[in-house]
Amino acid sequence: MLKKPHRFRVLLLGVLYACFFGAVATRLYSLSWLQGDQFDERARRQQTRRVVIQPERGDILDRNEQPLAQSTGRMTLYIHPKYFQEPFSEVDVDQLAQFVADTVRDDFDDVRRRFDAKNPIAVGKRLKIERAESIVDLFDSLDVDSRGYWLHRESIRLYPRRLAAEVLGFCSTDSDGDNIGLAGLELQYNEELKGQKIVGTSLRSAISQTLEPLDNDEMQSARGKTMVLTLDSNIQEVVEQTLAATVEEFGAKSAGAVVLDSNNGAVLAMSSFPTFDNNSFQRATADQRRNRTLTDPLETGSVAKLFTAAMLLDLGFITPETLIDCEGGYAVVDGRRLHDSPGHYLDVATFREALRWSSNIGIVKVAQALENNQWYSMLREFGFGRKTGIDLPGEGVGLLYPVSRWTKFSRTSLPMGYEIAMTPLQIAASISAISNGGYYYEPFVVSELRDPSGTVVWQRETEPVRQIIRPTTSAIMRDLMEDIVVRGTGTKAQVEGYRVGGKTGTTRKSDVFSHREYISSFAGVVPIDAPRATIYVYIDAPQGAYYASTVAAPAFREIASAVAIHLGLPPDETMLNTHREVVQVDVESYDSVAIPREMHRNLYSGLMPDMSGMTMAEVRRKLPRDVESVRFLGSGYVSDQYPPRGEPIGSKSEILLHFTPAVPEAKLAEDAVNMASTGVYR
């Protein structure tokens, strides 16, 4: 048993140990639980570094992957003026300011004042990296306090080809550079194109060296998507040059052109003149920045005669050989006096010839067969008064009054293209439908989007929106359009080595009353026998000459030639080896074209049978033997025919039959009956 002094010592020692361990436990509790988060944060700051990845806008490429818009890094140099002054530094500020002014190409006095500012200020904006680094190297060599200067990287948007400015648009600047789309595709696809600022962390050593690379996914997510367009830079360049040259030659106010892929609506080129440089869009006027081919409706003028012709043919009111009395170029129709252009006066003529010479009287007379509601509905189908739906902002709707607002002159104005208006884009889309078999496609500019790794994340699918006219009607319209170029008002639109078709349009502007102004236009297709591209070009207010045959047709020819070359269209051998007749009209001595009725007599040998669902072999057996002109379109089974069943046909009749691979249900039912009754499937 311990003595009392020893017990006291043992007790004291125990108390001391208890206090010590209690203090340690308390400290551990405080460090682990009460202050644990603070120390974790301090450790994280010491062991990692904050990494900011600046946003970078995605590229815009043309259909051949040539860059049309790109983003690149630029540096803004900031200084804190107090660190260039005593007691922090003894540098010669005047010499330093002079060097900076020379490097950033700024005024010396302006730069010098910034070195006397009280707060941090930028002394050089959007500098190329080498220029910014030359200034920093100088600061380093003079032992300027590192707290006195720093670089901020930002993105700048560049348009290297300076093409399609109205289509591409432009960007404004946020804190990290040009990253806010303001117009055109930059605005329409801003969310897809814009980059995102990424703030991440990376492990570092005690000497601040990075121990691991930045995460690749984080770096890529800072960059916007790459956009691939349908535009062809080569065609676009020719279009812009042609418009500029035509405007200069004829002293016009402006011009515009649209080139579409006839078979899917892809925009190959789109331009308005005057245009602008979107690298410095601030210097351009609002009028120059507007995409007039998309926003501004035009009275279509005689180009609209193609729509009138397609309606009448499709509804069976006329044939190309229907005779019309054009009354020598002057006539009164529905109480309105009409006249044709000098040199194009006709007496009795076929519809083909009336369209060839753009006869107002001939077109208006046959159009009176249309009922108002029927007429309005078909105009809507062609796209009048409705947007195309293109993937660009600011599209105009055009002009088509409801029937209730038609005037007493509407039935004579509409066939000639007055009292209605379409944007150049709407016109091009509708002409494509007339020529490609009757299928209307929604125009588009963006074909696909890719993520920063190059993977396609979205691709445009093209399907026809609606069918406007029958395939056989489209085939007839192609013949009529080619006839206009070969023998009519469009001879100057001929392209060497290629079959083309189209229609001239010379429109007197209805909004100008002090003097006469015209819009000269041409809508055409190349090649006309197998449409690949639809081109619409207009020249606003040409001086001196103003007829489309003189002003717009040659511009079409230049563009169509470039389209044929850059799309790799093979020349037509018959066009290369055969001299094509070009009709030259002497306006001074050319009074009228009188067409004797005897020339158009057709000896009818029977009625057109119903060919629906027949094969080509069956068609040949059923057609009258004396019919000379039969054209087969497509393959498979008859899905459409011209003339329609029951129409009189003769040896000179032109017969068109459109075939599709699908077997019609009526054909399957007929064959099933034949097989059941005879045991033979034919």
PDB file of N, CA and C in Angstrom, residues 416-464:
ATOM      1  N   MET A 416     -49.405  38.596-114.908  1.00  0.00           N
ATOM      2  CA  MET A 416     -48.186  39.294-115.339  1.00  0.00           C
ATOM      3  C   MET A 416     -47.228  39.548-114.178  1.00  0.00           C
ATOM      4  N   GLY A 417     -47.611  39.180-112.950  1.00  0.00           N
ATOM      5  CA  GLY A 417     -46.713  39.351-111.813  1.00  0.00           C
ATOM      6  C   GLY A 417     -46.871  40.653-111.073  1.00  0.00           C
ATOM      7  N   TYR A 418     -48.016  41.309-111.216  1.00  0.00           N
ATOM      8  CA  TYR A 418     -48.284  42.529-110.465  1.00  0.00           C
ATOM      9  C   TYR A 418     -49.330  42.245-109.388  1.00  0.00           C
ATOM     10  N   GLU A 419     -49.374  43.118-108.376  1.00  0.00           N
ATOM     11  CA  GLU A 419     -50.224  42.972-107.185  1.00  0.00           C
ATOM     12  C   GLU A 419     -49.788  41.791-106.314  1.00  0.00           C
ATOM     13  N   ILE A 420     -48.676  41.187-106.624  1.00  0.00           N
ATOM     14  CA  ILE A 420     -48.097  40.124-105.804  1.00  0.00           C
ATOM     15  C   ILE A 420     -46.596  40.377-105.710  1.00  0.00           C
ATOM     16  N   ALA A 421     -45.984  39.888-104.674  1.00  0.00           N
ATOM     17  CA  ALA A 421     -44.548  40.089-104.500  1.00  0.00           C
ATOM     18  C   ALA A 421     -43.953  38.907-103.756  1.00  0.00           C
ATOM     19  N   MET A 422     -42.725  38.566-104.114  1.00  0.00           N
ATOM     20  CA  MET A 422     -41.987  37.489-103.456  1.00  0.00           C
ATOM     21  C   MET A 422     -40.557  37.958-103.228  1.00  0.00           C
ATOM     22  N   THR A 423     -39.923  37.411-102.206  1.00  0.00           N
ATOM     23  CA  THR A 423     -38.501  37.656-102.029  1.00  0.00           C
ATOM     24  C   THR A 423     -37.747  36.837-103.074  1.00  0.00           C
ATOM     25  N   PRO A 424     -36.529  37.243-103.428  1.00  0.00           N
ATOM     26  CA  PRO A 424     -35.741  36.438-104.367  1.00  0.00           C
ATOM     27  C   PRO A 424     -35.604  34.983-103.929  1.00  0.00           C
ATOM     28  N   LEU A 425     -35.487  34.747-102.634  1.00  0.00           N
ATOM     29  CA  LEU A 425     -35.395  33.372-102.152  1.00  0.00           C
ATOM     30  C   LEU A 425     -36.675  32.601-102.433  1.00  0.00           C
ATOM     31  N   GLN A 426     -37.828  33.218-102.200  1.00  0.00           N
ATOM     32  CA  GLN A 426     -39.096  32.554-102.473  1.00  0.00           C
ATOM     33  C   GLN A 426     -39.227  32.221-103.955  1.00  0.00           C
ATOM     34  N   ILE A 427     -38.819  33.151-104.811  1.00  0.00           N
ATOM     35  CA  ILE A 427     -38.903  32.917-106.248  1.00  0.00           C
ATOM     36  C   ILE A 427     -38.026  31.735-106.648  1.00  0.00           C
ATOM     37  N   ALA A 428     -36.789  31.710-106.158  1.00  0.00           N
ATOM     38  CA  ALA A 428     -35.875  30.620-106.506  1.00  0.00           C
ATOM     39  C   ALA A 428     -36.413  29.274-106.044  1.00  0.00           C
ATOM     40  N   ALA A 429     -36.992  29.223-104.842  1.00  0.00           N
ATOM     41  CA  ALA A 429     -37.531  27.968-104.328  1.00  0.00           C
ATOM     42  C   ALA A 429     -38.697  27.486-105.186  1.00  0.00           C
ATOM     43  N   SER A 430     -39.542  28.406-105.646  1.00  0.00           N
ATOM     44  CA  SER A 430     -40.700  28.026-106.458  1.00  0.00           C
ATOM     45  C   SER A 430     -40.284  27.600-107.860  1.00  0.00           C
ATOM     46  N   ILE A 431     -39.290  28.274-108.435  1.00  0.00           N
ATOM     47  CA  ILE A 431     -38.798  27.880-109.759  1.00  0.00           C
ATOM     48  C   ILE A 431     -38.168  26.491-109.682  1.00  0.00           C
ATOM     49  N   SER A 432     -37.496  26.188-108.583  1.00  0.00           N
ATOM     50  CA  SER A 432     -36.947  24.838-108.395  1.00  0.00           C
ATOM     51  C   SER A 432     -38.054  23.805-108.463  1.00  0.00           C
ATOM     52  N   ALA A 433     -39.165  24.086-107.790  1.00  0.00           N
ATOM     53  CA  ALA A 433     -40.284  23.145-107.782  1.00  0.00           C
ATOM     54  C   ALA A 433     -40.869  22.957-109.173  1.00  0.00           C
ATOM     55  N   ILE A 434     -40.954  24.023-109.947  1.00  0.00           N
ATOM     56  CA  ILE A 434     -41.481  23.921-111.304  1.00  0.00           C
ATOM     57  C   ILE A 434     -40.613  23.003-112.159  1.00  0.00           C
ATOM     58  N   SER A 435     -39.302  23.042-111.937  1.00  0.00           N
ATOM     59  CA  SER A 435     -38.376  22.329-112.824  1.00  0.00           C
ATOM     60  C   SER A 435     -38.001  20.932-112.356  1.00  0.00           C
ATOM     61  N   ASN A 436     -38.125  20.628-111.061  1.00  0.00           N
ATOM     62  CA  ASN A 436     -37.573  19.364-110.547  1.00  0.00           C
ATOM     63  C   ASN A 436     -38.571  18.221-110.478  1.00  0.00           C
ATOM     64  N   GLY A 437     -39.722  18.382-111.098  1.00  0.00           N
ATOM     65  CA  GLY A 437     -40.749  17.350-111.030  1.00  0.00           C
ATOM     66  C   GLY A 437     -41.951  17.779-110.228  1.00  0.00           C
ATOM     67  N   GLY A 438     -41.913  19.007-109.703  1.00  0.00           N
ATOM     68  CA  GLY A 438     -43.060  19.543-108.982  1.00  0.00           C
ATOM     69  C   GLY A 438     -42.931  19.539-107.483  1.00  0.00           C
ATOM     70  N   TYR A 439     -41.729  19.229-106.945  1.00  0.00           N
ATOM     71  CA  TYR A 439     -41.560  19.068-105.504  1.00  0.00           C
ATOM     72  C   TYR A 439     -40.960  20.324-104.878  1.00  0.00           C
ATOM     73  N   TYR A 440     -41.648  20.842-103.865  1.00  0.00           N
ATOM     74  CA  TYR A 440     -41.187  22.055-103.179  1.00  0.00           C
ATOM     75  C   TYR A 440     -40.348  21.663-101.970  1.00  0.00           C
ATOM     76  N   TYR A 441     -39.104  22.167-101.928  1.00  0.00           N
ATOM     77  CA  TYR A 441     -38.199  21.910-100.812  1.00  0.00           C
ATOM     78  C   TYR A 441     -37.986  23.189-100.016  1.00  0.00           C
ATOM     79  N   GLU A 442     -37.865  23.036 -98.732  1.00  0.00           N
ATOM     80  CA  GLU A 442     -37.572  24.164 -97.856  1.00  0.00           C
ATOM     81  C   GLU A 442     -36.100  24.522 -97.990  1.00  0.00           C
ATOM     82  N   PRO A 443     -35.770  25.759 -98.394  1.00  0.00           N
ATOM     83  CA  PRO A 443     -34.357  26.135 -98.526  1.00  0.00           C
ATOM     84  C   PRO A 443     -33.645  26.080 -97.172  1.00  0.00           C
ATOM     85  N   PHE A 444     -32.352  25.761 -97.213  1.00  0.00           N
ATOM     86  CA  PHE A 444     -31.569  25.731 -95.971  1.00  0.00           C
ATOM     87  C   PHE A 444     -30.117  26.058 -96.275  1.00  0.00           C
ATOM     88  N   VAL A 445     -29.405  26.497 -95.238  1.00  0.00           N
ATOM     89  CA  VAL A 445     -28.016  26.928 -95.388  1.00  0.00           C
ATOM     90  C   VAL A 445     -27.057  26.038 -94.601  1.00  0.00           C
ATOM     91  N   VAL A 446     -27.484  25.489 -93.470  1.00  0.00           N
ATOM     92  CA  VAL A 446     -26.612  24.672 -92.616  1.00  0.00           C
ATOM     93  C   VAL A 446     -26.874  23.199 -92.905  1.00  0.00           C
ATOM     94  N   SER A 447     -25.819  22.469 -93.245  1.00  0.00           N
ATOM     95  CA  SER A 447     -25.975  21.047 -93.563  1.00  0.00           C
ATOM     96  C   SER A 447     -25.648  20.144 -92.377  1.00  0.00           C
ATOM     97  N   GLU A 448     -24.702  20.571 -91.511  1.00  0.00           N
ATOM     98  CA  GLU A 448     -24.388  19.731 -90.356  1.00  0.00           C
ATOM     99  C   GLU A 448     -23.653  20.522 -89.292  1.00  0.00           C
ATOM    100  N   LEU A 449     -23.684  19.986 -88.068  1.00  0.00           N
ATOM    101  CA  LEU A 449     -22.943  20.535 -86.934  1.00  0.00           C
ATOM    102  C   LEU A 449     -22.019  19.451 -86.392  1.00  0.00           C
ATOM    103  N   ARG A 450     -20.810  19.871 -85.999  1.00  0.00           N
ATOM    104  CA  ARG A 450     -19.835  18.924 -85.450  1.00  0.00           C
ATOM    105  C   ARG A 450     -19.371  19.416 -84.086  1.00  0.00           C
ATOM    106  N   ASP A 451     -19.117  18.470 -83.189  1.00  0.00           N
ATOM    107  CA  ASP A 451     -18.572  18.862 -81.893  1.00  0.00           C
ATOM    108  C   ASP A 451     -17.079  19.129 -82.047  1.00  0.00           C
ATOM    109  N   PRO A 452     -16.407  19.648 -81.006  1.00  0.00           N
ATOM    110  CA  PRO A 452     -14.985  20.010 -81.142  1.00  0.00           C
ATOM    111  C   PRO A 452     -14.073  18.865 -81.545  1.00  0.00           C
ATOM    112  N   SER A 453     -14.507  17.632 -81.320  1.00  0.00           N
ATOM    113  CA  SER A 453     -13.680  16.494 -81.722  1.00  0.00           C
ATOM    114  C   SER A 453     -13.871  16.135 -83.187  1.00  0.00           C
ATOM    115  N   GLY A 454     -14.822  16.789 -83.856  1.00  0.00           N
ATOM    116  CA  GLY A 454     -15.068  16.520 -85.266  1.00  0.00           C
ATOM    117  C   GLY A 454     -16.206  15.560 -85.531  1.00  0.00           C
ATOM    118  N   THR A 455     -16.851  15.078 -84.486  1.00  0.00           N
ATOM    119  CA  THR A 455     -17.969  14.146 -84.649  1.00  0.00           C
ATOM    120  C   THR A 455     -19.230  14.894 -85.066  1.00  0.00           C
ATOM    121  N   VAL A 456     -19.917  14.391 -86.079  1.00  0.00           N
ATOM    122  CA  VAL A 456     -21.162  15.012 -86.535  1.00  0.00           C
ATOM    123  C   VAL A 456     -22.251  14.741 -85.497  1.00  0.00           C
ATOM    124  N   VAL A 457     -22.814  15.806 -84.945  1.00  0.00           N
ATOM    125  CA  VAL A 457     -23.848  15.666 -83.915  1.00  0.00           C
ATOM    126  C   VAL A 457     -25.239  16.001 -84.452  1.00  0.00           C
ATOM    127  N   TRP A 458     -25.292  16.625 -85.640  1.00  0.00           N
ATOM    128  CA  TRP A 458     -26.585  16.915 -86.268  1.00  0.00           C
ATOM    129  C   TRP A 458     -26.364  17.051 -87.761  1.00  0.00           C
ATOM    130  N   GLN A 459     -27.311  16.502 -88.525  1.00  0.00           N
ATOM    131  CA  GLN A 459     -27.211  16.568 -89.976  1.00  0.00           C
ATOM    132  C   GLN A 459     -28.579  16.855 -90.565  1.00  0.00           C
ATOM    133  N   ARG A 460     -28.608  17.714 -91.563  1.00  0.00           N
ATOM    134  CA  ARG A 460     -29.878  18.111 -92.181  1.00  0.00           C
ATOM    135  C   ARG A 460     -30.451  16.966 -93.004  1.00  0.00           C
ATOM    136  N   GLU A 461     -31.732  16.717 -92.817  1.00  0.00           N
ATOM    137  CA  GLU A 461     -32.453  15.750 -93.639  1.00  0.00           C
ATOM    138  C   GLU A 461     -33.357  16.519 -94.587  1.00  0.00           C
ATOM    139  N   THR A 462     -33.350  16.142 -95.857  1.00  0.00           N
ATOM    140  CA  THR A 462     -34.126  16.879 -96.855  1.00  0.00           C
ATOM    141  C   THR A 462     -35.228  15.986 -97.421  1.00  0.00           C
ATOM    142  N   GLU A 463     -36.420  16.443 -97.258  1.00  0.00           N
ATOM    143  CA  GLU A 463     -37.593  15.800 -97.839  1.00  0.00           C
ATOM    144  C   GLU A 463     -38.478  16.894 -98.422  1.00  0.00           C
ATOM    145  N   PRO A 464     -39.145  16.626 -99.542  1.00  0.00           N
ATOM    146  CA  PRO A 464     -40.028  17.657-100.096  1.00  0.00           C
ATOM    147  C   PRO A 464     -41.160  18.002 -99.142  1.00  0.00           C
TER     148      PRO A 464
END
